C-alpha atoms as one frame of an Amber mdcrd trajectory, in Angstrom:
protein
 -38.244  54.634  -7.415 -35.891  56.515  -4.818 -37.616  56.773  -1.633 -36.699
  60.314  -1.441 -38.190  61.345  -4.888 -41.117  63.610  -5.031 -43.115  62.845
  -8.455 -44.876  65.921 -10.175 -47.278  64.327 -12.595 -47.833  67.241 -15.499
 -50.506  65.880 -17.916 -53.461  66.683 -19.794 -55.693  63.708 -18.446 -57.360
  61.857 -21.005 -57.457  58.171 -21.217 -53.745  57.183 -21.320 -52.869  59.750
 -18.569 -55.548  58.148 -16.437 -53.739  54.813 -16.987 -50.589  56.305 -16.033
 -51.908  57.855 -12.831 -53.653  54.527 -11.693 -50.235  52.644 -12.453 -48.271
  54.920 -10.076 -50.994  55.012  -7.513 -51.010  51.171  -7.565 -47.387  51.301
  -6.183 -47.327  52.808  -2.472 -43.552  53.258  -2.817 -44.060  55.915  -5.353
 -44.576  59.429  -3.684 -46.674  61.720  -5.842 -46.471  65.176  -4.489 -49.114
  66.755  -6.699 -50.455  66.559 -10.110 -50.587  69.690 -12.628 -52.919  69.739
 -15.739 -52.374  71.459 -19.195 -54.165  71.673 -22.265 -53.937  68.756 -24.755
 -56.217  65.772 -24.734 -58.747  68.031 -23.202 -58.730  71.579 -21.624 -56.793
  71.780 -18.587 -59.848  72.473 -16.245 -61.488  69.332 -17.588 -58.013  67.484
 -16.982 -57.996  68.507 -13.528 -61.472  67.254 -12.918 -60.754  63.734 -14.452
 -57.297  63.831 -12.353 -59.381  64.195  -9.325 -61.773  61.393 -10.323 -58.908
  59.158 -10.930 -57.395  59.979  -7.514 -60.771  59.670  -5.905 -61.149  56.381
  -7.499 -57.918  54.953  -6.215 -58.335  56.388  -2.793 -55.922  59.329  -3.268
 -58.091  62.471  -2.788 -55.380  63.851  -0.837 -52.787  64.731  -3.655 -53.212
  68.348  -4.806 -54.096  69.042  -8.326 -53.350  72.267  -9.859 -54.791  73.793
 -12.990 -52.040  74.815 -15.922 -51.833  76.259 -19.423 -54.970  76.648 -21.431
 -53.145  76.942 -24.886 -49.542  77.032 -25.981 -47.039  79.705 -26.057 -48.338
  81.125 -29.207 -51.893  81.195 -27.846 -53.289  78.486 -29.639 -54.463  74.810
 -28.861 -55.771  71.515 -30.240 -57.871  69.151 -28.420 -58.458  65.447 -28.829
 -62.239  64.468 -28.184 -61.877  62.085 -31.346 -59.253  60.046 -29.304 -60.301
  60.439 -25.481 -63.862  61.092 -25.871 -66.060  64.421 -25.231 -65.250  64.045
 -21.264 -61.565  63.059 -22.123 -62.186  59.706 -20.125 -63.698  57.697 -22.848
 -67.168  59.275 -22.395 -67.613  57.602 -19.127 -69.209  60.759 -17.735 -68.259
  60.007 -13.907 -69.997  62.175 -11.303 -68.079  65.743 -10.367 -65.201  64.807
  -7.858 -65.765  65.514  -4.204 -62.336  67.651  -4.023 -61.732  70.794  -5.957
 -58.478  71.671  -7.738 -56.271  74.003  -5.617 -56.132  77.787  -6.452 -52.162
  77.847  -7.157 -51.248  77.860 -10.694 -49.428  74.603 -12.144 -46.092  76.692
 -12.982 -45.955  78.271  -9.516 -46.490  74.788  -7.574 -43.681  73.171  -9.640
 -41.333  75.926  -8.830 -42.307  75.990  -5.072 -42.137  72.459  -4.630 -38.682
  72.373  -6.253 -37.545  75.515  -4.102 -38.720  73.499  -1.130 -37.335  70.106
  -1.874 -33.857  70.777  -4.051 -32.786  67.878  -5.796 -35.627  65.902  -4.958
 -38.296  66.542  -7.591 -38.816  64.319 -10.455 -40.983  66.101 -13.304 -43.212
  63.490 -15.086 -44.799  65.414 -18.102 -47.131  63.511 -20.398 -48.773  66.517
 -22.368 -47.683  69.483 -23.930 -44.665  70.897 -22.213 -46.061  74.607 -21.859
 -46.302  74.319 -17.818 -42.637  73.130 -17.478 -41.612  76.202 -19.913 -43.540
  78.423 -17.943 -41.832  77.160 -14.614 -38.508  77.820 -16.408 -39.415  81.150
 -16.941 -40.416  81.945 -13.249 -37.430  80.270 -11.977 -34.311  80.069 -14.123
 -32.541  77.895 -11.350 -35.168  75.362 -11.948 -32.763  72.734 -13.891 -30.470
  73.037 -11.009 -33.170  72.309  -8.228 -34.848  69.357 -10.265 -33.374  65.935
 -10.040 -34.915  64.478 -13.325 -37.429  65.133 -15.995 -39.328  62.119 -17.746
 -41.051  63.338 -20.916 -43.413  61.274 -22.969 -43.133  62.983 -26.404 -41.475
  62.880 -29.740 -40.670  60.658 -32.720 -37.497  59.944 -34.086 -37.129  57.029
 -36.459 -40.909  56.617 -36.069 -43.398  58.292 -37.987 -45.584  61.076 -36.073
 -48.895  60.774 -34.959 -50.590  64.363 -35.979 -48.335  64.733 -38.849 -45.975
  62.670 -40.599 -43.005  63.753 -38.573 -44.295  65.349 -35.377 -46.004  63.571
 -32.119 -48.919  65.118 -30.457 -47.329  66.120 -26.937 -44.408  68.204 -28.827
 -46.472  69.354 -31.868 -48.898  70.973 -29.503 -46.453  73.432 -28.369 -43.025
  73.227 -30.158 -41.695  76.415 -28.745 -42.223  75.157 -25.164 -40.614  71.653
 -25.967 -37.582  73.479 -27.258 -37.358  75.311 -24.062 -37.465  72.380 -21.944
 -35.211  70.038 -24.106 -32.476  72.771 -24.117 -32.728  73.809 -20.330 -29.659
  71.696 -19.452 -31.422  69.455 -16.864 -31.150  65.647 -17.163 -34.041  64.255
 -19.300 -35.369  61.168 -20.348 -37.623  61.342 -23.523 -40.194  58.611 -24.272
 -41.096  58.973 -27.766 -43.406  57.003 -30.160 -40.295  54.775 -31.173 -41.058
  52.740 -27.871 -44.617  53.810 -26.795 -46.165  52.482 -30.227 -44.374  49.307
 -29.638 -45.839  48.477 -26.131 -49.584  47.966 -26.499 -52.531  46.741 -24.385
 -54.783  44.289 -26.295 -58.419  43.358 -26.188 -57.908  40.455 -24.367 -56.301
  42.217 -21.651 -58.815  44.983 -21.575 -61.283  42.035 -21.137 -59.289  40.659
 -18.113 -59.580  44.025 -16.413 -63.381  44.074 -17.155 -63.791  40.569 -15.568
 -61.459  41.198 -12.486 -64.511  43.618 -11.466 -63.042  46.048  -8.980 -63.906
  49.746  -9.346 -60.401  50.444 -10.785 -60.360  47.833 -13.172 -63.754  48.287
 -14.499 -63.228  51.882 -14.883 -60.083  51.019 -16.747 -61.643  48.693 -18.935
 -64.444  51.220 -19.857 -62.077  54.065 -20.746 -60.141  51.670 -22.970 -63.003
  50.462 -24.979 -63.165  53.823 -27.020 -59.625  53.876 -26.962 -59.110  50.586
 -28.614 -61.613  51.374 -31.040 -59.633  54.416 -32.185 -56.384  52.603 -32.542
 -57.982  49.551 -34.395 -59.296  52.226 -37.089 -56.394  54.631 -37.102 -53.172
  52.492 -36.345 -53.109  48.739 -35.869 -56.257  47.346 -37.555 -56.896  45.401
 -34.559 -58.178  46.283 -30.872 -55.224  47.204 -29.232 -53.830  50.688 -28.339
 -50.329  52.016 -27.565 -49.313  52.420 -23.759 -47.984  56.138 -24.235 -48.194
  57.701 -20.809 -48.083  54.735 -18.545 -44.865  53.476 -20.256 -43.249  56.726
 -19.449 -44.490  56.578 -16.023 -42.902  53.017 -15.601 -39.705  54.252 -16.919
 -39.781  57.175 -14.603 -39.962  55.229 -11.471 -37.511  52.387 -12.685 -40.097
  49.618 -13.401 -39.284  49.507 -17.151 -35.474  49.494 -18.092 -34.952  50.542
 -21.622 -32.997  48.250 -23.713 -31.551  51.124 -26.107 -31.296  54.649 -24.573
 -28.647  56.611 -25.963 -27.948  60.222 -24.477 -27.893  62.469 -27.460 -28.703
  66.088 -28.345 -32.370  66.640 -29.210 -33.879  69.720 -30.813 -37.492  70.741
 -31.862 -38.408  72.330 -35.111 -40.354  75.500 -34.368 -40.912  77.072 -37.875
 -44.264  77.110 -39.691 -43.547  74.317 -42.293 -44.606  70.918 -42.737 -41.833
  69.770 -40.434 -43.327  71.903 -37.189 -43.226  70.102 -33.920 -40.511  67.475
 -35.332 -37.934  66.170 -32.877 -34.542  66.256 -34.223 -31.804  63.927 -32.607
 -28.367  63.045 -33.256 -28.681  59.444 -32.930 -25.208  58.462 -33.919 -24.556
  58.134 -30.084 -26.311  54.804 -29.901 -23.614  53.079 -31.597 -20.917  54.656
 -29.093 -22.076  53.654 -25.905 -21.527  57.213 -24.443 -23.063  60.505 -25.193
 -22.270  61.711 -28.983 -21.931  65.297 -27.528 -20.656  66.259 -24.009 -23.299
  68.741 -23.633 -26.166  66.047 -24.515 -28.541  65.605 -21.506 -31.484  63.913
 -23.021 -31.781  60.233 -22.783 -33.819  58.971 -25.550 -35.757  55.639 -25.121
 -35.804  53.642 -28.400 -36.464  50.231 -27.407 -38.235  48.401 -24.502 -39.231
  44.826 -24.164 -42.793  45.097 -25.606 -44.230  43.249 -22.585 -45.294  46.405
 -20.642 -49.281  45.808 -21.726 -49.087  42.698 -19.261 -47.416  44.434 -16.611
 -49.961  46.991 -16.567 -52.698  44.720 -16.158 -50.737  42.866 -13.634 -50.092
  45.890 -11.711 -53.669  47.080 -11.765 -55.464  43.768 -10.733 -52.528  42.933
  -8.096 -53.102  46.541  -6.363 -56.650  45.911  -6.072 -56.291  42.197  -4.777
 -53.972  43.915  -2.024 -56.600  46.755  -1.398 -59.408  44.049  -0.972 -57.389
  41.878   1.429 -56.373  44.990   3.423
């Protein structure tokens, strides 16, 4: 990651959001300026407390956490306790963190940080895009102020995970997703096409548990429920997709996509069965250049399928460094 970049992580902190944060926090060169929370895996207040728990565990309680949108632009929301547990962190029920969220709303924090640091802010959004849409409404010049946006969301040639066609983050607020993807800023979209092929296995989870540090023990504990869900609902064995941590690794340049065309992307916002579908003109992948001069979305379609191991090595390696310090 470029040293001048300030990362703002916008998340709905459940299990894979926690993995993404821990992955980023394990790299001292990554500068996280703030974390903002949104509804999704859990409600934004619980997501903020979960974020603070993760930051505290990683020794970074200094990073501010702001609470954002409690529901989508239509006033609705869907949470996912069946995937992430009643507490959003695999039913680990950690104590209340020592630090509280800040009073500034998420969208206002995003806008203020971008105004104070024009051209330096990189937004990493791994939940519904409601906070980013709200920030764009507050500051129409935000696309000019922000350096880049990386989003975990969507499904192109891959089945959806909440409907046959729609992925959860986009489906939770299609109107916001359309606003964000049409805003004209440079976007990297990391959809299910890539994230469902990058998995963490039971063997890797056990290695984290056996390592025995507070961070790896916590990671193994939250993954237990997550692997159960994916074994039952997706893979038929104990392994889980690396959705948010893969997007985090791509955002900071640790993972270089093998196929990522820059193409036009839109979102279906109607009320029919295709609601929340990401629609992309993927013909540009065969040309080696954008299919449309106005295209601003780089869609990650393929990575090398080794990220699960990278994630385990990063967390264990960071803990070895911490222990030797």
